PDB file of C-alpha atoms in Angstrom:
ATOM      1  CA  UNK A   1      14.211  11.793 -18.970  1.00 34.00           C
ATOM      2  CA  UNK A   2      12.798  12.107 -15.289  1.00 38.00           C
ATOM      3  CA  UNK A   3       9.763  10.227 -14.393  1.00 42.00           C
ATOM      4  CA  UNK A   4       8.936  12.062 -10.981  1.00 42.00           C
ATOM      5  CA  UNK A   5       6.167  14.326 -11.536  1.00 39.00           C
ATOM      6  CA  UNK A   6       3.133  14.451  -9.125  1.00 44.00           C
ATOM      7  CA  UNK A   7      -0.286  14.254  -9.963  1.00 41.00           C
ATOM      8  CA  UNK A   8      -2.713  13.323  -7.209  1.00 43.00           C
ATOM      9  CA  UNK A   9      -3.272   9.473  -7.480  1.00 45.00           C
ATOM     10  CA  UNK A  10      -6.903   9.645  -6.447  1.00 43.00           C
ATOM     11  CA  UNK A  11      -7.880  11.835  -9.320  1.00 35.00           C
ATOM     12  CA  UNK A  12      -6.274   9.897 -12.160  1.00 36.00           C
ATOM     13  CA  UNK A  13      -5.359   6.421 -13.305  1.00 38.00           C
ATOM     14  CA  UNK A  14      -2.020   4.894 -13.223  1.00 38.00           C
ATOM     15  CA  UNK A  15      -2.079   4.961 -17.183  1.00 30.00           C
ATOM     16  CA  UNK A  16      -1.997   8.687 -17.105  1.00 31.00           C
ATOM     17  CA  UNK A  17       0.969   8.720 -14.722  1.00 41.00           C
ATOM     18  CA  UNK A  18       2.846   6.308 -16.796  1.00 33.00           C
ATOM     19  CA  UNK A  19       1.956   8.632 -19.811  1.00 28.00           C
ATOM     20  CA  UNK A  20       3.534  11.585 -17.916  1.00 33.00           C
ATOM     21  CA  UNK A  21       6.732   9.737 -17.515  1.00 36.00           C
ATOM     22  CA  UNK A  22       7.168  10.072 -21.371  1.00 27.00           C
ATOM     23  CA  UNK A  23       6.802  13.788 -21.305  1.00 28.00           C
ATOM     24  CA  UNK A  24       9.890  16.023 -21.706  1.00 29.00           C
ATOM     25  CA  UNK A  25      10.948  17.535 -18.409  1.00 32.00           C
ATOM     26  CA  UNK A  26       9.730  20.952 -19.575  1.00 30.00           C
ATOM     27  CA  UNK A  27       6.187  19.545 -20.025  1.00 30.00           C
ATOM     28  CA  UNK A  28       5.513  18.562 -16.522  1.00 34.00           C
ATOM     29  CA  UNK A  29       7.067  20.905 -14.098  1.00 34.00           C
ATOM     30  CA  UNK A  30       5.322  19.633 -10.990  1.00 39.00           C
ATOM     31  CA  UNK A  31       7.427  17.919  -8.618  1.00 49.00           C
ATOM     32  CA  UNK A  32       6.378  14.729  -6.820  1.00 51.00           C
ATOM     33  CA  UNK A  33       5.870  15.043  -3.152  1.00 53.00           C
ATOM     34  CA  UNK A  34       9.136  14.334  -1.300  1.00 55.00           C
ATOM     35  CA  UNK A  35      11.326  14.897  -4.302  1.00 57.00           C
ATOM     36  CA  UNK A  36      13.760  16.708  -2.010  1.00 64.00           C
ATOM     37  CA  UNK A  37      14.275  13.379  -0.263  1.00 65.00           C
ATOM     38  CA  UNK A  38      15.837  11.479  -3.134  1.00 85.00           C
ATOM     39  CA  UNK A  39      14.945   7.821  -2.913  1.00 93.00           C
ATOM     40  CA  UNK A  40      11.808   7.508  -0.970  1.00 96.00           C
ATOM     41  CA  UNK A  41       8.895   5.265   0.113  1.00 97.00           C
ATOM     42  CA  UNK A  42       5.400   6.688  -0.349  1.00 96.00           C
ATOM     43  CA  UNK A  43       2.592   5.134   1.503  1.00 97.00           C
ATOM     44  CA  UNK A  44      -1.012   6.485   0.617  1.00 96.00           C
ATOM     45  CA  UNK A  45      -3.341   5.589   3.418  1.00 95.00           C
ATOM     46  CA  UNK A  46      -6.520   6.179   1.496  1.00 95.00           C
ATOM     47  CA  UNK A  47      -5.374   3.760  -1.499  1.00 97.00           C
ATOM     48  CA  UNK A  48      -3.609   1.323   0.673  1.00 97.00           C
ATOM     49  CA  UNK A  49      -0.801   1.549  -1.865  1.00 98.00           C
ATOM     50  CA  UNK A  50       3.056   1.959  -1.716  1.00 97.00           C
ATOM     51  CA  UNK A  51       5.419   3.594  -4.215  1.00 97.00           C
ATOM     52  CA  UNK A  52       9.102   2.906  -4.273  1.00 97.00           C
ATOM     53  CA  UNK A  53      10.616   5.895  -5.880  1.00 96.00           C
ATOM     54  CA  UNK A  54      14.227   5.563  -7.063  1.00 92.00           C
ATOM     55  CA  UNK A  55      15.340   9.174  -7.931  1.00 86.00           C
ATOM     56  CA  UNK A  56      18.681   8.161  -9.729  1.00 85.00           C
ATOM     57  CA  UNK A  57      17.582   5.057 -11.590  1.00 82.00           C
ATOM     58  CA  UNK A  58      14.357   6.750 -12.800  1.00 80.00           C
ATOM     59  CA  UNK A  59      11.691   4.148 -11.739  1.00 81.00           C
ATOM     60  CA  UNK A  60       8.794   3.708  -9.697  1.00 90.00           C
ATOM     61  CA  UNK A  61       7.463   0.488  -8.253  1.00 94.00           C
ATOM     62  CA  UNK A  62       3.854   0.580  -6.927  1.00 97.00           C
ATOM     63  CA  UNK A  63       1.687  -2.192  -5.197  1.00 98.00           C
ATOM     64  CA  UNK A  64      -1.260  -2.668  -2.881  1.00 98.00           C
ATOM     65  CA  UNK A  65      -0.494  -3.055   0.863  1.00 98.00           C
ATOM     66  CA  UNK A  66      -2.626  -3.599   4.019  1.00 97.00           C
ATOM     67  CA  UNK A  67      -2.026  -1.029   6.605  1.00 95.00           C
ATOM     68  CA  UNK A  68      -3.399  -0.633  10.070  1.00 93.00           C
ATOM     69  CA  UNK A  69      -7.171  -1.092  10.737  1.00 92.00           C
ATOM     70  CA  UNK A  70      -6.552   1.427  13.575  1.00 85.00           C
ATOM     71  CA  UNK A  71      -6.445   5.278  12.451  1.00 77.00           C
ATOM     72  CA  UNK A  72      -4.045   6.257  15.192  1.00 75.00           C
ATOM     73  CA  UNK A  73      -1.094   4.041  13.787  1.00 77.00           C
ATOM     74  CA  UNK A  74      -0.576   5.706  10.635  1.00 79.00           C
ATOM     75  CA  UNK A  75      -0.240   9.473  10.825  1.00 88.00           C
ATOM     76  CA  UNK A  76       0.476  11.496   7.678  1.00 94.00           C
ATOM     77  CA  UNK A  77       3.810  12.939   7.674  1.00 95.00           C
ATOM     78  CA  UNK A  78       7.448  12.249   6.753  1.00 96.00           C
ATOM     79  CA  UNK A  79       9.463   9.691   8.518  1.00 97.00           C
ATOM     80  CA  UNK A  80      12.697   7.857   7.939  1.00 97.00           C
ATOM     81  CA  UNK A  81      13.570   4.185   8.089  1.00 98.00           C
ATOM     82  CA  UNK A  82      15.515   3.693  11.439  1.00 98.00           C
ATOM     83  CA  UNK A  83      16.107  -0.179  11.456  1.00 98.00           C
ATOM     84  CA  UNK A  84      15.653  -3.309   9.256  1.00 98.00           C
ATOM     85  CA  UNK A  85      15.578  -6.937  10.288  1.00 97.00           C
ATOM     86  CA  UNK A  86      15.266 -10.052   7.864  1.00 98.00           C
ATOM     87  CA  UNK A  87      12.930 -11.777  10.391  1.00 96.00           C
ATOM     88  CA  UNK A  88      11.199 -10.707  13.430  1.00 95.00           C
ATOM     89  CA  UNK A  89       8.228 -11.709  15.503  1.00 92.00           C
ATOM     90  CA  UNK A  90       4.996  -9.986  16.549  1.00 88.00           C
ATOM     91  CA  UNK A  91       4.977  -8.048  19.824  1.00 81.00           C
ATOM     92  CA  UNK A  92       2.903 -11.032  21.189  1.00 81.00           C
ATOM     93  CA  UNK A  93       5.309 -13.514  20.052  1.00 80.00           C
ATOM     94  CA  UNK A  94       2.526 -15.490  18.106  1.00 87.00           C
ATOM     95  CA  UNK A  95       3.583 -14.686  14.388  1.00 93.00           C
ATOM     96  CA  UNK A  96       6.781 -14.289  12.282  1.00 96.00           C
ATOM     97  CA  UNK A  97       7.249 -11.582   9.711  1.00 97.00           C
ATOM     98  CA  UNK A  98       9.820 -11.303   7.036  1.00 98.00           C
ATOM     99  CA  UNK A  99      11.729  -8.385   5.696  1.00 98.00           C
ATOM    100  CA  UNK A 100      10.782  -5.781   8.308  1.00 98.00           C
ATOM    101  CA  UNK A 101      11.658  -2.222   7.674  1.00 98.00           C
ATOM    102  CA  UNK A 102      10.700  -0.014  10.600  1.00 97.00           C
ATOM    103  CA  UNK A 103       9.871   3.845  10.188  1.00 97.00           C
ATOM    104  CA  UNK A 104       7.640   4.827  13.241  1.00 95.00           C
ATOM    105  CA  UNK A 105       7.103   3.930  16.934  1.00 91.00           C
ATOM    106  CA  UNK A 106       3.803   2.663  18.003  1.00 84.00           C
ATOM    107  CA  UNK A 107       2.396   2.647  21.585  1.00 83.00           C
ATOM    108  CA  UNK A 108       3.551  -0.950  22.257  1.00 84.00           C
ATOM    109  CA  UNK A 109       5.674  -1.817  19.102  1.00 88.00           C
ATOM    110  CA  UNK A 110       7.612  -0.356  16.217  1.00 93.00           C
ATOM    111  CA  UNK A 111       5.674   0.313  13.113  1.00 94.00           C
ATOM    112  CA  UNK A 112       7.221  -0.894   9.665  1.00 97.00           C
ATOM    113  CA  UNK A 113       6.773  -2.512   6.373  1.00 98.00           C
ATOM    114  CA  UNK A 114       6.740  -6.433   6.201  1.00 98.00           C
ATOM    115  CA  UNK A 115       5.278  -9.432   4.656  1.00 98.00           C
ATOM    116  CA  UNK A 116       1.924 -11.001   5.591  1.00 98.00           C
ATOM    117  CA  UNK A 117       2.525 -12.493   9.121  1.00 97.00           C
ATOM    118  CA  UNK A 118       2.580 -16.264   9.486  1.00 97.00           C
ATOM    119  CA  UNK A 119       1.299 -17.754  12.778  1.00 96.00           C
ATOM    120  CA  UNK A 120       2.812 -20.580  14.545  1.00 94.00           C
ATOM    121  CA  UNK A 121       0.157 -22.920  13.345  1.00 95.00           C
ATOM    122  CA  UNK A 122       1.112 -22.310   9.783  1.00 96.00           C
ATOM    123  CA  UNK A 123      -1.760 -20.034   8.831  1.00 97.00           C
ATOM    124  CA  UNK A 124      -1.439 -16.440   7.595  1.00 97.00           C
ATOM    125  CA  UNK A 125      -2.996 -13.257   8.999  1.00 96.00           C
ATOM    126  CA  UNK A 126      -4.560 -12.523   5.754  1.00 97.00           C
ATOM    127  CA  UNK A 127      -4.479 -13.585   2.060  1.00 97.00           C
ATOM    128  CA  UNK A 128      -2.738 -11.502  -0.704  1.00 97.00           C
ATOM    129  CA  UNK A 129      -6.285 -11.143  -2.190  1.00 97.00           C
ATOM    130  CA  UNK A 130      -7.117  -8.916   0.845  1.00 98.00           C
ATOM    131  CA  UNK A 131      -4.175  -6.584   0.142  1.00 98.00           C
ATOM    132  CA  UNK A 132      -5.670  -3.086  -0.387  1.00 97.00           C
ATOM    133  CA  UNK A 133      -7.656  -3.265   2.806  1.00 96.00           C
ATOM    134  CA  UNK A 134      -6.446  -1.931   6.179  1.00 95.00           C
ATOM    135  CA  UNK A 135      -6.355  -5.229   8.192  1.00 96.00           C
ATOM    136  CA  UNK A 136      -3.136  -5.074  10.314  1.00 93.00           C
ATOM    137  CA  UNK A 137      -2.599  -4.187  13.942  1.00 88.00           C
ATOM    138  CA  UNK A 138      -0.181  -1.532  13.255  1.00 88.00           C
ATOM    139  CA  UNK A 139       2.261  -2.434  10.395  1.00 94.00           C
ATOM    140  CA  UNK A 140       2.069  -2.308   6.682  1.00 97.00           C
ATOM    141  CA  UNK A 141       1.609  -5.902   5.264  1.00 98.00           C
ATOM    142  CA  UNK A 142       2.855  -6.590   1.792  1.00 98.00           C
ATOM    143  CA  UNK A 143       3.275  -9.636  -0.541  1.00 98.00           C
ATOM    144  CA  UNK A 144       6.285 -11.481   0.189  1.00 98.00           C
ATOM    145  CA  UNK A 145       8.122 -10.484  -2.997  1.00 98.00           C
ATOM    146  CA  UNK A 146       7.194  -6.785  -2.447  1.00 98.00           C
ATOM    147  CA  UNK A 147       8.344  -6.990   1.096  1.00 98.00           C
ATOM    148  CA  UNK A 148      11.688  -8.253  -0.263  1.00 98.00           C
ATOM    149  CA  UNK A 149      11.813  -5.513  -2.882  1.00 97.00           C
ATOM    150  CA  UNK A 150      11.188  -2.946  -0.244  1.00 98.00           C
ATOM    151  CA  UNK A 151      13.664  -4.330   2.131  1.00 98.00           C
ATOM    152  CA  UNK A 152      16.357  -4.194  -0.609  1.00 97.00           C
ATOM    153  CA  UNK A 153      15.493  -0.744  -1.655  1.00 97.00           C
ATOM    154  CA  UNK A 154      15.303   0.867   1.687  1.00 97.00           C
ATOM    155  CA  UNK A 155      18.399   1.882   3.583  1.00 96.00           C
ATOM    156  CA  UNK A 156      18.496   3.344   7.162  1.00 97.00           C
ATOM    157  CA  UNK A 157      17.576   6.885   6.632  1.00 96.00           C
ATOM    158  CA  UNK A 158      15.465   6.634   3.661  1.00 96.00           C
ATOM    159  CA  UNK A 159      12.351   8.814   3.740  1.00 96.00           C
ATOM    160  CA  UNK A 160       8.947   7.305   4.158  1.00 97.00           C
ATOM    161  CA  UNK A 161       6.086   9.778   3.134  1.00 96.00           C
ATOM    162  CA  UNK A 162       2.748   8.859   4.509  1.00 96.00           C
ATOM    163  CA  UNK A 163      -0.116  10.647   2.913  1.00 95.00           C
ATOM    164  CA  UNK A 164      -3.855  10.757   3.848  1.00 93.00           C
TER     165      UNK A 164
END
């Protein structure tokens, strides 16, 4: 049984999507966006949500994120993961991020997925409760456990599909 049928997430609840996973393949013939890419990461700008889609294992992980507060950083389209780093620092050098997975190039720095940045004074750029609100300066922030899951899931070349 395959669980990769697309129904616009803005128009239905997650419960309905889960229900679709139990339908036989012939009952749901619509393909999820990006199905031609196999394993993929889908980032929905309006919902501030990420899906990790594992084509061969038959599962989807979904969770809230905080993308950029600036519209010009995340453009809808298809990208590919081009590099990963276990730890990195912000382009200003004042914060540390873990589990960085880069998929786009911004004006001054690469754009990627990572955990919530931690400043040198020990404070964080935002709280986990604020995930779901675009608050970053360019990247896509995630809870630490989700950042680690995405880091382990994504390989260089994995498709990243950004939808409006």
